[in-house]
Backbone as a ProteinNet text record, in pm:
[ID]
protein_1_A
[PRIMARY]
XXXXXXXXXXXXXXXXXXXXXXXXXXXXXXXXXXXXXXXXXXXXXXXXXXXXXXXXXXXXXXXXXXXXXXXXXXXXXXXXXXXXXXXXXXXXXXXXXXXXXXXXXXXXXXXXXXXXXXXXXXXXXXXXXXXXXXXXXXXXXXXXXXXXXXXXXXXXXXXXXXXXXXXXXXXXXXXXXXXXXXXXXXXXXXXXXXXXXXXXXXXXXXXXXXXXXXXXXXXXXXXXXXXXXXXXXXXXXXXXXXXXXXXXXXXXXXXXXXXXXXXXXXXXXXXXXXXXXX
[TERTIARY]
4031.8	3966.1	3814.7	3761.4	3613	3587.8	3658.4	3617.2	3647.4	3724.9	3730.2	3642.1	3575.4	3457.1	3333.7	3335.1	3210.7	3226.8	3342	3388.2	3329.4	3394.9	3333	3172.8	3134.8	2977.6	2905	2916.2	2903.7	2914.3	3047	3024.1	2958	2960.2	2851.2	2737	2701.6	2538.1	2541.9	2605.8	2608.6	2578.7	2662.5	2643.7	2543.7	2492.2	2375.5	2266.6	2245.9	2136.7	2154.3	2247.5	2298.5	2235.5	2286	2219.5	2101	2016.2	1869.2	1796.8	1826	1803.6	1803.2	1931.5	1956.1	1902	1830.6	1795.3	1650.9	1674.6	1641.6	1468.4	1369.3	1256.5	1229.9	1194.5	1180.2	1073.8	1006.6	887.4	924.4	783.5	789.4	636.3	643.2	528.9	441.1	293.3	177.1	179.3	291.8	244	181.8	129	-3.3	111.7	62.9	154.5	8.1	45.4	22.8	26.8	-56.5	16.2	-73.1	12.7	-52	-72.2	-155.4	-103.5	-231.1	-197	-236.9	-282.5	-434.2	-500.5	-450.1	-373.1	-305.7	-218.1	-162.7	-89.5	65.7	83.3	215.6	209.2	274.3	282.9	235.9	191.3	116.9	228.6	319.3	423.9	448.1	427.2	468.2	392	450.2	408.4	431.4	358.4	447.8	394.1	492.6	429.1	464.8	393.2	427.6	391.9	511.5	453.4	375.9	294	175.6	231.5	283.8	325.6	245.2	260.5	178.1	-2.9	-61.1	-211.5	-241.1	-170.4	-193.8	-144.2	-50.9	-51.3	-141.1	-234.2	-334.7	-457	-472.6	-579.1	-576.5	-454.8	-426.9	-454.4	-371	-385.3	-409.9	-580.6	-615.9	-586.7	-579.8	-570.1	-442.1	-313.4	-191.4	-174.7	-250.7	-232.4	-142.9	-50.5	35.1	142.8	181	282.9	337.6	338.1	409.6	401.4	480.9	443	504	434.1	427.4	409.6	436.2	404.7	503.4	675.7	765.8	760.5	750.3	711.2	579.8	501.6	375.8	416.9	455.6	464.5	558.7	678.3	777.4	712.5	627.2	651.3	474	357.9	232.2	237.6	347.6	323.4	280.3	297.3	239.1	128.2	82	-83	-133.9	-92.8	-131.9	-275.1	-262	-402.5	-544.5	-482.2	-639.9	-668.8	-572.3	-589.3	-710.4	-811.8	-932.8	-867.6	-763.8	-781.4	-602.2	-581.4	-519.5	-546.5	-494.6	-589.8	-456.7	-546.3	-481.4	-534.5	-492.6	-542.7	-443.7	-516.5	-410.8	-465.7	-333.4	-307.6	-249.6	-272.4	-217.5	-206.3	-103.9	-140.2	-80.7	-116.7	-5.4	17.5	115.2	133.2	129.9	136.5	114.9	271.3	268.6	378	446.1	408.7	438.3	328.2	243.7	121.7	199.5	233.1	267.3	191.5	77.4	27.3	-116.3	-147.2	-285	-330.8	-482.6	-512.3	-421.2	-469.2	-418.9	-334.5	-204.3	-92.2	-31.7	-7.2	48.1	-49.9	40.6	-88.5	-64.1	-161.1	-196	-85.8	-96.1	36.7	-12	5.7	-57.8	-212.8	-309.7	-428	-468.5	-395.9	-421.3	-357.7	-522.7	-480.6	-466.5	-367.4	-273.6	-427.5	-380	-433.4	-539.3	-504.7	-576.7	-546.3	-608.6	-591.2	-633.8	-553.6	-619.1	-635.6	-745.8	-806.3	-871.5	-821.8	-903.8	-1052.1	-1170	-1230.8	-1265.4	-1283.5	-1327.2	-1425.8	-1551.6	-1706.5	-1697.2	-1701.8	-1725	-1830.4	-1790.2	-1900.2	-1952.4	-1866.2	-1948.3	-1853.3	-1854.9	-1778.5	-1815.5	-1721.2	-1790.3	-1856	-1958.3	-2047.5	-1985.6	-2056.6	-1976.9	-1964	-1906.5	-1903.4	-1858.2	-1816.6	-1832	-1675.6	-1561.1	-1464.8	-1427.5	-1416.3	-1397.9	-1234.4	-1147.1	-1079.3	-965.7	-1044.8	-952	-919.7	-1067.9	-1019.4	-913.3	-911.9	-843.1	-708.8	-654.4	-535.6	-498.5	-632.3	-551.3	-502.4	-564.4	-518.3	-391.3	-339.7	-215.4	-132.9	-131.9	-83.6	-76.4	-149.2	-117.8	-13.2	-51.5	-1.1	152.2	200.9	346.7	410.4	374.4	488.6	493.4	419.2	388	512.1	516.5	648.5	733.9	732.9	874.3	896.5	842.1	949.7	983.5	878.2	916.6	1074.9	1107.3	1187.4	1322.9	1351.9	1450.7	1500.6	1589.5	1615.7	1618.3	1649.2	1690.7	1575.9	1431.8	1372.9	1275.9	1367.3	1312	1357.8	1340.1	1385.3	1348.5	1430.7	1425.6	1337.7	1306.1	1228.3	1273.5	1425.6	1462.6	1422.6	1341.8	1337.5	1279.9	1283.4	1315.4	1167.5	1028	897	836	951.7	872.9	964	874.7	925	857.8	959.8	881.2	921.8	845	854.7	802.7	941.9	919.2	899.5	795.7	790.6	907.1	929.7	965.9	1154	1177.1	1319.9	1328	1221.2	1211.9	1058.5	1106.2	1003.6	934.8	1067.6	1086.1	983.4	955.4	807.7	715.5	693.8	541.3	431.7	429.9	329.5	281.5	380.5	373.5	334.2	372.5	326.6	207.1	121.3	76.6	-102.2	-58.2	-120.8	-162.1	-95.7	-115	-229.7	-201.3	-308.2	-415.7	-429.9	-514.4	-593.3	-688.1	-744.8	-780.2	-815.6	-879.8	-988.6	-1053.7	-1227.3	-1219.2	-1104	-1082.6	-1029.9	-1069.6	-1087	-896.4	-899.1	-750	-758.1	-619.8	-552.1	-680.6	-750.8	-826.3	-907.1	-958.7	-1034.9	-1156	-1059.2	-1166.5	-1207.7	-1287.4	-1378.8	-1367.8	-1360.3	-1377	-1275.6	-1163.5	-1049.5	-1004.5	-952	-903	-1030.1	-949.6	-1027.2	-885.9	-974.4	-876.5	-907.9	-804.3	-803.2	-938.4	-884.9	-986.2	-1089.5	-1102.3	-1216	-1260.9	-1200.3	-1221.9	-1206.2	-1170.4	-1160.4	-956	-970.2	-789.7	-787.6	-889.2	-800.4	-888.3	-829.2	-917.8	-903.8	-1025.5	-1003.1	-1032.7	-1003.6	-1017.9	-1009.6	-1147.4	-1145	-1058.3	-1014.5	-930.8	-996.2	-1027.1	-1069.3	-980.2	-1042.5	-967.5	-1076	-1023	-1052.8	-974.4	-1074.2	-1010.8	-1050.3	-1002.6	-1020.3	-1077.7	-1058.9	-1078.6	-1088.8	-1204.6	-1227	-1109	-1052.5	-961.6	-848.4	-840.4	-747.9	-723.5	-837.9	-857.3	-868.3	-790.8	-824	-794.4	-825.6	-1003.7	-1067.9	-1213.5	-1245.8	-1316.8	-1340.9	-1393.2	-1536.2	-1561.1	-1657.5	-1584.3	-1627.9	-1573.8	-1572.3	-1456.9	-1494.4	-1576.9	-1574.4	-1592.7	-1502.9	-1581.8	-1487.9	-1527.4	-1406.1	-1439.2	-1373.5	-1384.9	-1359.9	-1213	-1101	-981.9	-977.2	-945.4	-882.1	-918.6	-889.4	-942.4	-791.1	-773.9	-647.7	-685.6	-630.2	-637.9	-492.9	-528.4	-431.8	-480.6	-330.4	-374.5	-358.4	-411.4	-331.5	-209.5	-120.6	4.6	78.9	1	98.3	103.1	72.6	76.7	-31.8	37.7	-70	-73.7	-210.3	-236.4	-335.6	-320.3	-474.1	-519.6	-642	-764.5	-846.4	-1013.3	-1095.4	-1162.1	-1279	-1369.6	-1434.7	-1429.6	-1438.4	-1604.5	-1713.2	-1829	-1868.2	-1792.4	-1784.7	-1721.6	-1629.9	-1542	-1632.6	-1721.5	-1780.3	-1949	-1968.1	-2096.2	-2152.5	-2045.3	-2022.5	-1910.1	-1886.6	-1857.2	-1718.3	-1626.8	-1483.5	-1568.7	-1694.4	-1677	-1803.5	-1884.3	-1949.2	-1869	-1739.9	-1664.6	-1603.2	-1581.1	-1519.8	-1691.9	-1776.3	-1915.4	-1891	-1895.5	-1941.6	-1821.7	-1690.5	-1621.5	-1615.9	-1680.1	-1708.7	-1846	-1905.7	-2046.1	-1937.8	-1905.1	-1871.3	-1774	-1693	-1601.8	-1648.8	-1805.9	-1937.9	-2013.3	-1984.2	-2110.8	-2154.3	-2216.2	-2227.9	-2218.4	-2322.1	-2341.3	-2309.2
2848.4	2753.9	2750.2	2853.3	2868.2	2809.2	2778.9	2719.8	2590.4	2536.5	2394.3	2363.8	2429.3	2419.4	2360.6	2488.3	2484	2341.3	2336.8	2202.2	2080.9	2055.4	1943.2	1928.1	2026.9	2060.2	2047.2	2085.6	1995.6	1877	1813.3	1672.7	1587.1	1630.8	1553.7	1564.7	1679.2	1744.8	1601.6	1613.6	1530	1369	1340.5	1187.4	1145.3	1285.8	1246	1224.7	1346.6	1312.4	1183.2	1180.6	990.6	860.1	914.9	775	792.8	884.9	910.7	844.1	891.1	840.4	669.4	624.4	511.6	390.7	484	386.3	315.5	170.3	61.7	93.1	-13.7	-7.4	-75.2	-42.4	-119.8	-163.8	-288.1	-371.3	-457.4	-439.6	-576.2	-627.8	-732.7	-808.2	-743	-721.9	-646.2	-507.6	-466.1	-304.5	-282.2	-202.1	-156.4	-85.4	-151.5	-101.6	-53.8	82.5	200.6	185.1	165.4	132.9	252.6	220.8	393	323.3	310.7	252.3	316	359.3	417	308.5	349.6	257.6	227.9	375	414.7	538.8	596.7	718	689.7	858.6	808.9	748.8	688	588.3	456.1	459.3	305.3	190.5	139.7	62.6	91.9	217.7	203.6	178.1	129.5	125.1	189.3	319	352.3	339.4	313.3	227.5	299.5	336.5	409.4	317.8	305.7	169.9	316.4	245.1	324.5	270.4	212.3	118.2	44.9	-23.3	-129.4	-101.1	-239.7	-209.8	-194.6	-253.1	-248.9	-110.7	-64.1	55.9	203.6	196.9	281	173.3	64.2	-8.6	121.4	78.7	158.3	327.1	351.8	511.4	552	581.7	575.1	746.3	821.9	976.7	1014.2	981.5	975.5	1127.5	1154.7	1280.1	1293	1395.1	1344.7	1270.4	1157.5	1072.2	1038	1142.2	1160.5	1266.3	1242	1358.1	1240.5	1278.5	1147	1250.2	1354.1	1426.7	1402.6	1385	1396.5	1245	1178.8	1027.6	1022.9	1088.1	1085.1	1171	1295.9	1332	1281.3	1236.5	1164.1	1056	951.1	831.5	897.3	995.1	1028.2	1128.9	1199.3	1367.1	1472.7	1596.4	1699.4	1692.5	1641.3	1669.5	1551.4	1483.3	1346.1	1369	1456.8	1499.1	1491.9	1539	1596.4	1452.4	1317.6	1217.9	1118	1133.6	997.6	857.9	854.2	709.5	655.3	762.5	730.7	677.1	528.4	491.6	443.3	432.5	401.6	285.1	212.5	166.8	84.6	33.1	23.9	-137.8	-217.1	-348.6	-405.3	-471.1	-496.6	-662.5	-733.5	-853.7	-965.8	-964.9	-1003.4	-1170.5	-1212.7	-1368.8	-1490.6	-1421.1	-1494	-1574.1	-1681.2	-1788.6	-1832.6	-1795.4	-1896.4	-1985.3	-1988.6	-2114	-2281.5	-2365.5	-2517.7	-2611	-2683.9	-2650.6	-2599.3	-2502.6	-2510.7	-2375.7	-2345.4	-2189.2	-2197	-2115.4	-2113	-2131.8	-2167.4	-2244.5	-2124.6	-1972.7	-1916.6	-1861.3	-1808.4	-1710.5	-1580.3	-1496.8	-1356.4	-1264.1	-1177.4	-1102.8	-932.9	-890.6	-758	-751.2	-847.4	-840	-904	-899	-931.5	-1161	-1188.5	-1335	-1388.8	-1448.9	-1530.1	-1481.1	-1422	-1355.5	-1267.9	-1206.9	-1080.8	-935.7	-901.4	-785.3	-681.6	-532.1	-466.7	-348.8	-332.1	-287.5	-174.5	-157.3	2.4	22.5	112.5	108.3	220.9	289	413.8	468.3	416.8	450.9	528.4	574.4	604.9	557.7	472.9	396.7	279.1	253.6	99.5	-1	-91.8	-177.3	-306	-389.6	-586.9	-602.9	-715.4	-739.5	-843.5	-908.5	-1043.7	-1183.2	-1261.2	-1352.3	-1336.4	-1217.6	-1169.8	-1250.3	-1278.5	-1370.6	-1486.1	-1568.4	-1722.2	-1681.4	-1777.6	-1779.8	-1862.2	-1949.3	-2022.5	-1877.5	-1806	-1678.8	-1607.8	-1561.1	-1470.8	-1507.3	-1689.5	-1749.4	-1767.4	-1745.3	-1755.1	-1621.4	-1498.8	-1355.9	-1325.9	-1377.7	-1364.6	-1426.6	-1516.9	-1647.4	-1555.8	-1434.3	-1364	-1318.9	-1232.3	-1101.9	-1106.9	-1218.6	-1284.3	-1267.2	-1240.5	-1279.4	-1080.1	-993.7	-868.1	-857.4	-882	-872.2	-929.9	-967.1	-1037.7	-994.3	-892.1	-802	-671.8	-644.6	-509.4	-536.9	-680.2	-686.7	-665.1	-667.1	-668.5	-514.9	-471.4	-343.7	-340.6	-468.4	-489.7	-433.8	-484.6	-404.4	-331.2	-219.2	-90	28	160.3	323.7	378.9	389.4	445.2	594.4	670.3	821.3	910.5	902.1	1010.7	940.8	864	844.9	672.8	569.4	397.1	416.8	502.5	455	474.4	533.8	538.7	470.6	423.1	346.5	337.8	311.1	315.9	159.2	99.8	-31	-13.3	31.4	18.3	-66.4	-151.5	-262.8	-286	-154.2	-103	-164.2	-154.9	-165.8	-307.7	-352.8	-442.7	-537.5	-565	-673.8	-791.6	-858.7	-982.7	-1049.1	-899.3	-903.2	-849.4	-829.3	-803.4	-906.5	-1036.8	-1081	-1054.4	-966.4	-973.6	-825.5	-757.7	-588.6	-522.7	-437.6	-400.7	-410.3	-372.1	-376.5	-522.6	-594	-767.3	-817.3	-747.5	-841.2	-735.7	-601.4	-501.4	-421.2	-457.4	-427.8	-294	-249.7	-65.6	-72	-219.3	-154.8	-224.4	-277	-218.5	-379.4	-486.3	-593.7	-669.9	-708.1	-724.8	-849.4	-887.1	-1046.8	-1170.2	-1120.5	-1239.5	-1276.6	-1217.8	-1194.3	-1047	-949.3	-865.3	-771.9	-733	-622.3	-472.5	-378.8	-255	-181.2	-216	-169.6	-21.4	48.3	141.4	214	369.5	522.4	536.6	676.7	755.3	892	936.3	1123.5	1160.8	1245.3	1414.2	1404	1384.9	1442	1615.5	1727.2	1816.7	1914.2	1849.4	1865.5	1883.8	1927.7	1969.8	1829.3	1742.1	1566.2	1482.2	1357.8	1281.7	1126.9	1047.4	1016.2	836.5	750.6	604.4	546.2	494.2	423.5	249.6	245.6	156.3	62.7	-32.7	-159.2	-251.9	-354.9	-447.8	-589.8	-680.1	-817.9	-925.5	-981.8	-1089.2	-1199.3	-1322.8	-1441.2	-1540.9	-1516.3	-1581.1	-1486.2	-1466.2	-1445.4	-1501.5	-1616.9	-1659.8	-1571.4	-1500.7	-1431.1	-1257.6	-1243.2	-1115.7	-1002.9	-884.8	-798.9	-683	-563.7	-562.4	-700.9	-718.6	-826.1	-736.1	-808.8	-746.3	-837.4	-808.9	-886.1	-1026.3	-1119.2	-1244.2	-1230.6	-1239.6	-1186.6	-1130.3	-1014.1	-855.5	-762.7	-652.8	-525.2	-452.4	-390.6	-260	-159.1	-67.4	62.5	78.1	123.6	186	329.8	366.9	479.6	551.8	677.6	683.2	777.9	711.7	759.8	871.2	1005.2	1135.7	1148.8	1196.6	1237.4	1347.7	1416.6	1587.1	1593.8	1766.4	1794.9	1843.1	1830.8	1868.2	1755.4	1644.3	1529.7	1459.2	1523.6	1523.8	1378.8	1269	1164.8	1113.6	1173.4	1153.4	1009.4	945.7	934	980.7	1025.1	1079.8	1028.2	1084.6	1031.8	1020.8	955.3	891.1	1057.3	1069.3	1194.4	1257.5	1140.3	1208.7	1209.5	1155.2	1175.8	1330.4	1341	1482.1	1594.4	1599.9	1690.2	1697.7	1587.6	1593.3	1606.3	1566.2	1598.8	1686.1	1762.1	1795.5	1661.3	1729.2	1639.1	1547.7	1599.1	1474	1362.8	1388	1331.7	1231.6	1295.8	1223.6	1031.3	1078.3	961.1	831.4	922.9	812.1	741.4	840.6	749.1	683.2	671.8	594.6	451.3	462.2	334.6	282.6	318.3	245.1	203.5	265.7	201.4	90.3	65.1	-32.7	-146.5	-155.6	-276.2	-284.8	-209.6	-184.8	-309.1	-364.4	-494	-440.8	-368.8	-360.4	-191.7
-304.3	-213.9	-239.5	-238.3	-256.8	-409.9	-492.4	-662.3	-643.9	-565.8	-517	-445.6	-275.5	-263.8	-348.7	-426.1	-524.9	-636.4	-650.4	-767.6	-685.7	-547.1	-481.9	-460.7	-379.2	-414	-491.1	-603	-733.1	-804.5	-796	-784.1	-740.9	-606.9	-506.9	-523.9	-606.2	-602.6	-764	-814.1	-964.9	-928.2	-814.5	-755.8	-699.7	-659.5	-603.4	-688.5	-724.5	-888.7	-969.6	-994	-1089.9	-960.7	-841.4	-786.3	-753.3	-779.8	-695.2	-866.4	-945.9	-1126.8	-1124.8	-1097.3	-1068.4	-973.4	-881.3	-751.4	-803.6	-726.7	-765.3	-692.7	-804	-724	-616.7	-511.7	-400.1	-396.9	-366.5	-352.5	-282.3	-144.6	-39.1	-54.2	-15.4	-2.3	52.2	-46.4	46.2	14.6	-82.8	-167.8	-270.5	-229.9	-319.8	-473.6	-599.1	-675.6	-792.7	-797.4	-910.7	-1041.8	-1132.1	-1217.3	-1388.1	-1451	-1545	-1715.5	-1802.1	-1935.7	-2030.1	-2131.8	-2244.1	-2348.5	-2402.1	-2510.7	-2645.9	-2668.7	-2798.8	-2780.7	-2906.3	-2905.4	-2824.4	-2817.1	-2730	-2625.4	-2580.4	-2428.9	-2477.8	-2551.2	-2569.9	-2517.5	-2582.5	-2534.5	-2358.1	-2305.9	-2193.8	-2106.8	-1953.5	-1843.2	-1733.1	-1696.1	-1529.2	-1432.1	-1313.4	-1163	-1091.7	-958.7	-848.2	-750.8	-664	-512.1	-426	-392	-309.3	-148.6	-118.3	12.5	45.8	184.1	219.1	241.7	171.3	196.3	338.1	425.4	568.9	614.7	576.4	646.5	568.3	468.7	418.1	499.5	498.7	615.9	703.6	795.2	938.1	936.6	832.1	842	651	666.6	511.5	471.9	575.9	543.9	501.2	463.9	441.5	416.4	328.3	238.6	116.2	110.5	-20.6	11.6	-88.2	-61.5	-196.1	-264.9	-392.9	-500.6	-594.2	-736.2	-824.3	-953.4	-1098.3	-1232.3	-1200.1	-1309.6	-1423.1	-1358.4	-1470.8	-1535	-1480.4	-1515.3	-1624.2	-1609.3	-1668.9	-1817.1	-1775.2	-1932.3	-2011.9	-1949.9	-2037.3	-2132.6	-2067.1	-2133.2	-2186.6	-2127.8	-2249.9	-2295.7	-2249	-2315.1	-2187.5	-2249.7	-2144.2	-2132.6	-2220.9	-2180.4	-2098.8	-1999	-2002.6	-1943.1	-1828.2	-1727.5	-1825	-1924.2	-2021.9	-2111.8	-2102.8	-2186.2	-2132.1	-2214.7	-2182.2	-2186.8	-2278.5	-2326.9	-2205.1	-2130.6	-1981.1	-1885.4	-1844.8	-1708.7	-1619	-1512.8	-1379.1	-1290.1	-1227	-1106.3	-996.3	-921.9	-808.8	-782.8	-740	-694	-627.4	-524.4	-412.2	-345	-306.9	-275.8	-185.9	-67.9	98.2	44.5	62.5	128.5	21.6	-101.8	-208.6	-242.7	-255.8	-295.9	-179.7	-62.7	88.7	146	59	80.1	59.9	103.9	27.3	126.7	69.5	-60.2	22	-103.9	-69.7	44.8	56.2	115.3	259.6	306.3	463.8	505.8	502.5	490.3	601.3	578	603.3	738.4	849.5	920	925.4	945.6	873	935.4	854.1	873.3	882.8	1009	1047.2	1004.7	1044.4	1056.5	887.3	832.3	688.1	637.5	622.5	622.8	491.7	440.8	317.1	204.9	94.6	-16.2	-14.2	53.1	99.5	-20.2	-86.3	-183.7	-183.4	-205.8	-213.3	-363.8	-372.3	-571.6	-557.9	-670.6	-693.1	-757.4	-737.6	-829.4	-883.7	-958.7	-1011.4	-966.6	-934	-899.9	-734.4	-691.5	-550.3	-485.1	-401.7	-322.1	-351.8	-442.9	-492.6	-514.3	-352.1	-275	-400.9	-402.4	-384	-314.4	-333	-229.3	-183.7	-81.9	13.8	-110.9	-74.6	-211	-358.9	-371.8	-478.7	-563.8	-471.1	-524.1	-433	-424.6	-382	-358.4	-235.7	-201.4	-298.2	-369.8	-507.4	-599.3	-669.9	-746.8	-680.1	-569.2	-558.4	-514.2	-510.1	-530.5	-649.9	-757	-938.1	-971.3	-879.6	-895.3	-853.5	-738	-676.1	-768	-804.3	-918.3	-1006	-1095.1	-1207.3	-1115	-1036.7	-978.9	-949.4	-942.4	-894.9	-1040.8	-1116.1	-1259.4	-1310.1	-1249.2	-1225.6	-1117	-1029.5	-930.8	-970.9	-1044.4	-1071.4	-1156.9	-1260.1	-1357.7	-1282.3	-1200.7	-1126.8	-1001.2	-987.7	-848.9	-936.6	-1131	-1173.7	-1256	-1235	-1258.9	-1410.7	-1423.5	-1573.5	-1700.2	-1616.3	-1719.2	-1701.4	-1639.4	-1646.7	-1634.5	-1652.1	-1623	-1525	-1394.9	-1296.8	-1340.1	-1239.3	-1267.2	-1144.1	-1094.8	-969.7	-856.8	-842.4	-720	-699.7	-574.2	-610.4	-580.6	-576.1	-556.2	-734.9	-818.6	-948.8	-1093.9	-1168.7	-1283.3	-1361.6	-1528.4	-1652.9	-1709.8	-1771.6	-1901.1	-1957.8	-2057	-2227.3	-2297.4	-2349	-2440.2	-2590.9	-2614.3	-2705.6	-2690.1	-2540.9	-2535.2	-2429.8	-2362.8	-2272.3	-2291.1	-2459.9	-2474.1	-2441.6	-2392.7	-2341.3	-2196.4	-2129.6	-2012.2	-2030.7	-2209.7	-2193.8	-2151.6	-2159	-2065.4	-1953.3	-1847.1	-1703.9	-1695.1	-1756.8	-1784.5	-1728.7	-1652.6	-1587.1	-1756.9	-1898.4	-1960.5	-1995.1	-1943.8	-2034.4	-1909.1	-1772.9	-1671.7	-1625.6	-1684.9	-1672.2	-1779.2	-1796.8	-1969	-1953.7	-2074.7	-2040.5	-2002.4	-1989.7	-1924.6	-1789.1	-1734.2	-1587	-1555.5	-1591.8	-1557.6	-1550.4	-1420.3	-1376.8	-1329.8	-1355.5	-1323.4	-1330.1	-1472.6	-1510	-1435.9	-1276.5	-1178.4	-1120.7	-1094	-1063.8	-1155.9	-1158.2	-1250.5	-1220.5	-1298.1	-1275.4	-1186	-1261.7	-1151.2	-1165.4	-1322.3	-1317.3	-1379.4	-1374.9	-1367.3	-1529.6	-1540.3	-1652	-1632.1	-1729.5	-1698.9	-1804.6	-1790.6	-1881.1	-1850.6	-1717.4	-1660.5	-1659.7	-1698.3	-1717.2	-1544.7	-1438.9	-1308.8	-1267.7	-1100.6	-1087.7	-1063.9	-987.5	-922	-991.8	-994.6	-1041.5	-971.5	-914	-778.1	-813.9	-758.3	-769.6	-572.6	-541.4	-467.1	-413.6	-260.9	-265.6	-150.1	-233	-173	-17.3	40.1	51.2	71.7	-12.2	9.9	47.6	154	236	189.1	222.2	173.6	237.8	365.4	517	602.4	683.5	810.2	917.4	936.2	996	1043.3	1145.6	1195	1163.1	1029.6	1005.5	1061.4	1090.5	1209.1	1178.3	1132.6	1133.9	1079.7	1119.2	1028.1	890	786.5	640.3	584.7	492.6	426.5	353.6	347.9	337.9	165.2	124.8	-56.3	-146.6	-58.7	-70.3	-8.4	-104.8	-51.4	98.5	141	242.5	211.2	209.5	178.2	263.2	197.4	276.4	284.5	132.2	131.7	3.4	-53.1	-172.8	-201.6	-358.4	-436.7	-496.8	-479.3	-555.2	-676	-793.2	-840.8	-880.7	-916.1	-932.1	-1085.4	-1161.1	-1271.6	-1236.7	-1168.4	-1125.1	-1044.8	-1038.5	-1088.1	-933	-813.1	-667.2	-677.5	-592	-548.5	-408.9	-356.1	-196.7	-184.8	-62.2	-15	103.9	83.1	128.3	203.5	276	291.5	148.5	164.9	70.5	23.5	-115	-186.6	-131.7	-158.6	-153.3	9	114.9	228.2	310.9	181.6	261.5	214.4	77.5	33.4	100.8	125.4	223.2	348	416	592.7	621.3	748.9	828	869.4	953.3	1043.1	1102.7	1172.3	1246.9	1199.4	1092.1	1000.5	964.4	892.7	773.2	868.7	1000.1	1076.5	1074.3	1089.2	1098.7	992.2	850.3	742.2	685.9	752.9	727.5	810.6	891.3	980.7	915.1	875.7	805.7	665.7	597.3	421.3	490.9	633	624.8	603.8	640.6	658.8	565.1	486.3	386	271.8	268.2	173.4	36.7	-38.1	-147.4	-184.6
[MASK]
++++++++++++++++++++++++++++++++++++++++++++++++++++++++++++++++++++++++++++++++++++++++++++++++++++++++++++++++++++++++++++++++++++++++++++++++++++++++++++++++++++++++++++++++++++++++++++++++++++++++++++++++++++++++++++++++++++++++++++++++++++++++++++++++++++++++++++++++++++++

């Protein structure tokens, strides 16, 4: 009885592993999607994505802490060494309400404080927001317009390699050629510049440090119904993305905020950077 036990136990432990491998990526409208791609060397062909979840709910609650690990994902498709790789980058993209506009801005009304093409971006620099104006409400409808053909290879299982669990995934160019246009590398260059619109999006490793950290924007398009309200195409400060050399990815408070103040410092100077123009 007890080797039948153990036989079933096993199976199940086997079914489970096959469907956790298997499980599909999930993406809803308004997640912040992760995304990882190499200049050269190994990985080059690849792409890996981690959904970060909704920009509105890192808006709401930017201290999350850890809300993942990417390590086995990371060395598979760059190697073990990926942490120590310069020519490794990252950044993060995000984008509410895009393709329920007909025709034209505004069409839609805002959805958990966040109004029709509202984005949220990463930047590498600490502390150094968009200023107001800095993208027009047309730009940042030609960004969503990239950003939609980006979801739409990620919504098909077809081309891609699950990684254990439905918040992580790999595209291989190599085996799933057919979407390299839409590929996280085709609308995100290595010197940061994404969906043919914003500037200075991703960070890279070998920094010589245990984390290595990328600030997370949000831009609004309209004041109209915005709540919080933001800088009118510009940034405000959300949240800041940590990754570890051990593969762990949280968000945080704002890095040079946690290292310069005190608990109850850190809440001030997060209410000044939400305003901060420049």
């Amino acid at each position: 009885m007890k080797l039948i036990q153990k036989a079933l136990l096993l199976g199940f432990g086997m079914a489970a592993a096959s469907s956790s491998a298997m499980a599909a990526f999930t993406f809803t409208n308004g997640d912040m999607i992760l995304g990882f791609q190499a200049s050269g060397g190994t990985g080059a062909s690849s792409t890996v994505y981690f959904n970060l979840g909704s920009g509105v709910g890192a808006r709401d609650n930017p201290y999350q802490g850890l809300v993942g690990n990417i390590s086995s994902a990371l060395s598979s498709a760059y190697g073990a060494n990926w942490y120590s790789r310069t020519d490794l980058y990252f950044g993060v993209l995000g984008n509410l309400n895009f393709g329920k506009e007909t025709p034209g801005f505004g069409y839609q009304a805002p959805v958990n404080g966040d109004p029709s093409r509202t984005f949220y971006v990463s930047t590498p620099n600490s502390g150094s927001l968009y200023t107001v104006g800095s993208y027009s409400a047309n730009s940042l409808g030609v960004a969503g317009n990239n950003f939609s053909g980006m979801e739409g290879v990620l919504g098909s299982s077809s081309n891609y390699t699950a990684n254990g669990e439905a918040a992580i995934i790999t595209i291989d160019l190599n085996t799933s050629p057919v979407v390299s246009g839409n590929v996280w590398s085709a609308w995100v260059s290595n010197t940061g510049t994404a969906l043919n619109t914003f500037l200075d999006v991703q960070q890279n490793f070998g920094k010589g440090t245990s984390n290595t950290y990328a600030d997370i924007q949000r831009i609004i398009a309209t004041d109209t119904g915005a709540n919080p309200a933001g800088v009118l195409g510009g940034g405000t400060f959300e949240t800041t993305l940590q990754i570890g050399s051990n593969g762990d990815i949280s968000l945080i408070p704002e890095v040079s905020s946690t290292l310069l103040l005190g608990a109850t410092g850190i809440a001030a100077a997060f209410r000044r950077r939400r305003y901060q123009l420049a």
